[in-house]
mmCIF file of C-alpha atoms in Angstrom:
data_model
loop_
_atom_site.group_PDB
_atom_site.id
_atom_site.type_symbol
_atom_site.label_atom_id
_atom_site.label_comp_id
_atom_site.label_asym_id
_atom_site.label_seq_id
_atom_site.Cartn_x
_atom_site.Cartn_y
_atom_site.Cartn_z
ATOM 1 C CA MET A 26 113.282 -15.206 -91.865
ATOM 2 C CA ILE A 27 113.146 -17.731 -94.728
ATOM 3 C CA GLU A 28 111.721 -16.425 -97.929
ATOM 4 C CA ILE A 29 110.572 -18.580 -100.770
ATOM 5 C CA PRO A 30 111.125 -16.953 -104.219
ATOM 6 C CA SER A 31 108.089 -17.137 -106.485
ATOM 7 C CA ASP A 32 110.235 -18.633 -109.300
ATOM 8 C CA LEU A 33 111.715 -21.344 -107.119
ATOM 9 C CA ASN A 34 110.980 -24.843 -108.469
ATOM 10 C CA PRO A 35 108.327 -26.266 -106.084
ATOM 11 C CA ASP A 36 110.460 -29.425 -105.514
ATOM 12 C CA LEU A 37 113.074 -27.168 -103.854
ATOM 13 C CA VAL A 38 110.915 -25.408 -101.322
ATOM 14 C CA PRO A 39 112.290 -27.610 -98.489
ATOM 15 C CA LEU A 40 115.800 -26.368 -99.336
ATOM 16 C CA ALA A 41 114.781 -22.607 -99.520
ATOM 17 C CA PHE A 42 116.493 -21.911 -96.235
ATOM 18 C CA LEU A 43 119.856 -22.397 -98.005
ATOM 19 C CA LEU A 44 119.257 -19.796 -100.717
ATOM 20 C CA GLY A 45 121.501 -16.688 -100.766
ATOM 21 C CA THR A 46 125.091 -15.844 -100.056
ATOM 22 C CA TRP A 47 126.493 -16.643 -96.636
ATOM 23 C CA GLU A 48 129.854 -15.424 -95.188
ATOM 24 C CA GLY A 49 131.602 -16.127 -91.990
ATOM 25 C CA ALA A 50 134.517 -17.997 -90.432
ATOM 26 C CA GLY A 51 135.498 -21.391 -89.221
ATOM 27 C CA VAL A 52 138.287 -23.737 -88.127
ATOM 28 C CA SER A 53 140.205 -26.324 -90.126
ATOM 29 C CA ASP A 54 142.161 -29.132 -88.389
ATOM 30 C CA PHE A 55 143.140 -32.391 -89.938
ATOM 31 C CA PRO A 56 146.282 -34.531 -89.396
ATOM 32 C CA GLY A 57 148.919 -33.748 -91.956
ATOM 33 C CA ALA A 58 147.402 -30.343 -92.800
ATOM 34 C CA GLU A 59 147.917 -26.931 -91.340
ATOM 35 C CA LYS A 60 145.491 -26.098 -88.539
ATOM 36 C CA CYS A 61 143.985 -22.649 -89.258
ATOM 37 C CA ASN A 62 141.106 -20.319 -88.981
ATOM 38 C CA PHE A 63 139.395 -19.654 -92.309
ATOM 39 C CA GLY A 64 136.957 -17.235 -93.866
ATOM 40 C CA GLN A 65 134.255 -18.586 -96.178
ATOM 41 C CA SER A 66 131.696 -17.348 -98.699
ATOM 42 C CA VAL A 67 128.981 -19.805 -99.812
ATOM 43 C CA THR A 68 126.254 -19.145 -102.337
ATOM 44 C CA PHE A 69 123.163 -21.254 -103.039
ATOM 45 C CA SER A 70 121.230 -20.041 -106.098
ATOM 46 C CA HIS A 71 118.563 -21.387 -108.448
ATOM 47 C CA ASP A 72 117.377 -20.787 -111.993
ATOM 48 C CA GLY A 73 113.961 -22.426 -111.869
ATOM 49 C CA ARG A 74 115.147 -25.972 -112.540
ATOM 50 C CA ASP A 75 114.990 -28.743 -110.017
ATOM 51 C CA PHE A 76 118.342 -28.112 -108.311
ATOM 52 C CA LEU A 77 120.236 -25.532 -106.306
ATOM 53 C CA GLU A 78 123.627 -24.356 -107.638
ATOM 54 C CA TYR A 79 126.303 -24.301 -104.950
ATOM 55 C CA HIS A 80 129.643 -22.440 -104.786
ATOM 56 C CA SER A 81 132.007 -22.194 -101.882
ATOM 57 C CA HIS A 82 135.331 -20.368 -101.473
ATOM 58 C CA SER A 83 137.379 -20.384 -98.310
ATOM 59 C CA TRP A 84 140.681 -18.740 -97.390
ATOM 60 C CA VAL A 85 143.171 -18.977 -94.536
ATOM 61 C CA LEU A 86 142.931 -16.071 -91.997
ATOM 62 C CA ASP A 87 145.765 -14.709 -89.930
ATOM 63 C CA ASN A 88 145.376 -13.913 -86.173
ATOM 64 C CA GLU A 89 143.969 -10.510 -87.040
ATOM 65 C CA GLY A 90 141.324 -12.032 -89.408
ATOM 66 C CA ASN A 91 142.945 -10.945 -92.594
ATOM 67 C CA LYS A 92 142.926 -13.082 -95.764
ATOM 68 C CA VAL A 93 146.265 -14.866 -96.173
ATOM 69 C CA ARG A 94 145.665 -17.172 -99.138
ATOM 70 C CA PRO A 95 142.927 -19.475 -100.714
ATOM 71 C CA LEU A 96 142.126 -22.593 -98.781
ATOM 72 C CA GLU A 97 139.461 -24.548 -100.696
ATOM 73 C CA SER A 98 136.883 -24.016 -103.469
ATOM 74 C CA GLU A 99 134.054 -26.331 -104.337
ATOM 75 C CA SER A 100 130.910 -26.154 -106.451
ATOM 76 C CA GLY A 101 128.073 -28.415 -107.198
ATOM 77 C CA TYR A 102 124.331 -29.113 -107.490
ATOM 78 C CA TRP A 103 121.804 -30.012 -104.715
ATOM 79 C CA ARG A 104 118.495 -31.805 -105.327
ATOM 80 C CA ILE A 105 115.809 -33.183 -102.922
ATOM 81 C CA ASP A 106 113.099 -35.680 -103.624
ATOM 82 C CA LYS A 107 109.545 -35.955 -102.234
ATOM 83 C CA ASP A 108 110.779 -38.124 -99.340
ATOM 84 C CA ARG A 109 113.194 -35.430 -98.206
ATOM 85 C CA LYS A 110 116.186 -37.365 -99.600
ATOM 86 C CA VAL A 111 119.045 -34.992 -100.599
ATOM 87 C CA GLU A 112 121.607 -35.632 -103.228
ATOM 88 C CA VAL A 113 124.674 -33.496 -103.988
ATOM 89 C CA VAL A 114 127.182 -33.686 -106.760
ATOM 90 C CA MET A 115 130.289 -31.648 -105.873
ATOM 91 C CA VAL A 116 133.596 -30.881 -107.437
ATOM 92 C CA ARG A 117 136.576 -29.575 -105.428
ATOM 93 C CA ASP A 118 139.599 -27.637 -106.579
ATOM 94 C CA GLN A 119 141.879 -30.361 -105.267
ATOM 95 C CA GLY A 120 140.733 -32.727 -108.006
ATOM 96 C CA ILE A 121 138.015 -34.478 -106.137
ATOM 97 C CA ILE A 122 134.555 -35.234 -107.372
ATOM 98 C CA GLU A 123 131.988 -36.452 -104.844
ATOM 99 C CA ILE A 124 128.442 -37.767 -104.751
ATOM 100 C CA TRP A 125 126.688 -37.173 -101.479
ATOM 101 C CA TYR A 126 123.422 -38.555 -100.193
ATOM 102 C CA GLY A 127 121.451 -37.706 -97.113
ATOM 103 C CA GLU A 128 118.239 -36.308 -95.930
ATOM 104 C CA LEU A 129 116.523 -33.191 -94.680
ATOM 105 C CA ALA A 130 115.548 -33.687 -90.923
ATOM 106 C CA ASP A 131 111.872 -33.876 -90.136
ATOM 107 C CA GLN A 132 110.518 -30.477 -88.792
ATOM 108 C CA LYS A 133 113.804 -28.630 -88.800
ATOM 109 C CA PRO A 134 116.196 -27.145 -91.405
ATOM 110 C CA GLN A 135 119.036 -29.609 -90.970
ATOM 111 C CA ILE A 136 120.755 -31.775 -93.565
ATOM 112 C CA ASP A 137 122.949 -34.772 -92.919
ATOM 113 C CA LEU A 138 125.041 -35.938 -95.871
ATOM 114 C CA ALA A 139 127.622 -38.683 -96.426
ATOM 115 C CA THR A 140 129.712 -39.532 -99.478
ATOM 116 C CA ASP A 141 128.429 -42.367 -101.601
ATOM 117 C CA ALA A 142 131.201 -42.056 -104.370
ATOM 118 C CA VAL A 143 134.475 -40.392 -104.610
ATOM 119 C CA ALA A 144 136.652 -39.918 -107.669
ATOM 120 C CA ARG A 145 140.163 -38.372 -107.506
ATOM 121 C CA THR A 146 142.695 -37.088 -109.988
ATOM 122 C CA ALA A 147 146.285 -38.204 -109.775
ATOM 123 C CA ALA A 148 147.158 -34.719 -108.343
ATOM 124 C CA SER A 149 144.654 -34.826 -105.475
ATOM 125 C CA GLY A 150 145.591 -35.865 -101.947
ATOM 126 C CA GLU A 151 144.486 -38.947 -100.242
ATOM 127 C CA TYR A 152 140.750 -38.960 -99.520
ATOM 128 C CA SER A 153 138.259 -41.801 -99.074
ATOM 129 C CA GLY A 154 135.001 -40.150 -98.015
ATOM 130 C CA GLY A 155 133.295 -37.840 -95.641
ATOM 131 C CA LYS A 156 130.086 -36.651 -93.826
ATOM 132 C CA ARG A 157 128.609 -33.140 -93.519
ATOM 133 C CA LEU A 158 125.945 -31.575 -91.421
ATOM 134 C CA TYR A 159 124.342 -28.318 -92.394
ATOM 135 C CA GLY A 160 121.880 -26.455 -90.176
ATOM 136 C CA TYR A 161 119.907 -23.249 -90.144
ATOM 137 C CA VAL A 162 120.223 -21.972 -86.606
ATOM 138 C CA LYS A 163 118.812 -18.653 -85.414
ATOM 139 C CA SER A 164 118.938 -17.242 -89.042
ATOM 140 C CA ASP A 165 122.625 -18.399 -89.553
ATOM 141 C CA LEU A 166 123.991 -21.254 -91.620
ATOM 142 C CA MET A 167 126.231 -23.532 -89.683
ATOM 143 C CA TRP A 168 128.086 -26.654 -90.935
ATOM 144 C CA VAL A 169 130.577 -29.246 -89.786
ATOM 145 C CA GLY A 170 132.487 -31.621 -92.118
ATOM 146 C CA GLU A 171 134.175 -34.907 -91.356
ATOM 147 C CA LYS A 172 136.569 -36.676 -93.659
ATOM 148 C CA ALA A 173 138.551 -39.867 -93.880
ATOM 149 C CA THR A 174 141.736 -40.925 -95.699
ATOM 150 C CA PRO A 175 143.292 -44.395 -95.970
ATOM 151 C CA GLU A 176 145.520 -43.394 -93.014
ATOM 152 C CA VAL A 177 143.049 -41.369 -90.929
ATOM 153 C CA PRO A 178 139.615 -42.713 -89.897
ATOM 154 C CA LEU A 179 136.613 -40.381 -90.294
ATOM 155 C CA ARG A 180 136.893 -37.412 -88.064
ATOM 156 C CA PRO A 181 135.814 -33.776 -87.933
ATOM 157 C CA TYR A 182 138.091 -31.504 -90.105
ATOM 158 C CA MET A 183 136.243 -28.252 -90.811
ATOM 159 C CA SER A 184 133.274 -26.242 -89.383
ATOM 160 C CA ALA A 185 131.972 -22.731 -89.964
ATOM 161 C CA HIS A 186 129.295 -20.324 -88.741
ATOM 162 C CA LEU A 187 128.011 -18.157 -91.648
ATOM 163 C CA LYS A 188 125.722 -15.204 -91.725
ATOM 164 C CA LYS A 189 123.451 -14.303 -94.645
ATOM 165 C CA VAL A 190 124.720 -11.420 -96.789
ATOM 166 C CA VAL A 191 122.085 -8.862 -97.632
ATOM 167 C CA THR A 192 122.443 -7.196 -101.067
ATOM 168 C CA PRO A 193 121.703 -3.462 -101.626
ATOM 169 C CA GLU A 194 118.523 -4.503 -103.591
ATOM 170 C CA GLU A 195 117.326 -6.542 -100.652
ATOM 171 C CA VAL A 196 117.876 -3.607 -98.208
ATOM 172 C CA ALA A 197 115.851 -1.419 -100.672
ATOM 173 C CA GLU A 198 113.052 -3.995 -100.731
ATOM 174 C CA MET A 199 113.038 -4.254 -96.920
ATOM 175 C CA ALA A 200 112.838 -0.346 -96.736
ATOM 176 C CA ARG A 201 109.958 -0.214 -99.148
ATOM 177 C CA ASN A 202 108.032 -2.785 -96.939
ATOM 178 C CA LEU A 203 108.622 -0.955 -93.659
ATOM 179 C CA PRO A 204 105.590 0.691 -92.025
ATOM 180 C CA ASP A 205 105.542 4.389 -92.004
ATOM 181 C CA MET A 206 107.563 5.776 -89.147
ATOM 182 C CA PRO A 207 107.535 9.188 -87.507
ATOM 183 C CA ASP A 208 110.085 11.637 -88.768
ATOM 184 C CA ASP A 209 112.328 11.242 -85.687
ATOM 185 C CA GLY A 210 112.265 7.399 -85.797
ATOM 186 C CA ILE A 211 112.318 7.289 -81.995
ATOM 187 C CA ALA A 212 108.572 6.613 -81.592
ATOM 188 C CA PHE A 213 109.102 3.343 -83.475
ATOM 189 C CA PHE A 214 110.992 1.974 -80.430
ATOM 190 C CA ARG A 215 108.465 3.008 -77.834
#
């Protein structure tokens, strides 16, 4: 269920499906880099202004699903205009700054983005641009990323399936809003 916070800037209502902390796992595979499974935590938050704040941390997982080491971190700001055009400014830990443009699909919570500008520090690896697709599917957040370098044409490199994390405060709020149940709780399921 998508909830719209009362203090959310009205311009951001179309992006409300992104709000919260999401965690899950995915796969990373790109020529010249280690192919691996990874874990990820993504947070979209707001403070009443006309943008969502974005933070993502991912880490390499071993075959048993244990954290091995950090993989990537990125943060940024997401905006949307009245025509459903989305713009994202993103900074990555590898020394890359990107400006992304795209749009929110009509009648469904799906965002297609492509890089418009890329700036790199001397320490960053080769990178010339990318595409991303984010979608809210059956209450989960799923995404796939494509990237290109001067040597490798645009191709998928990462994807993940994330589930929304529910905080103890949200659990308490849900419990307060439950209808009265019989003491044994069993009658609720009949």
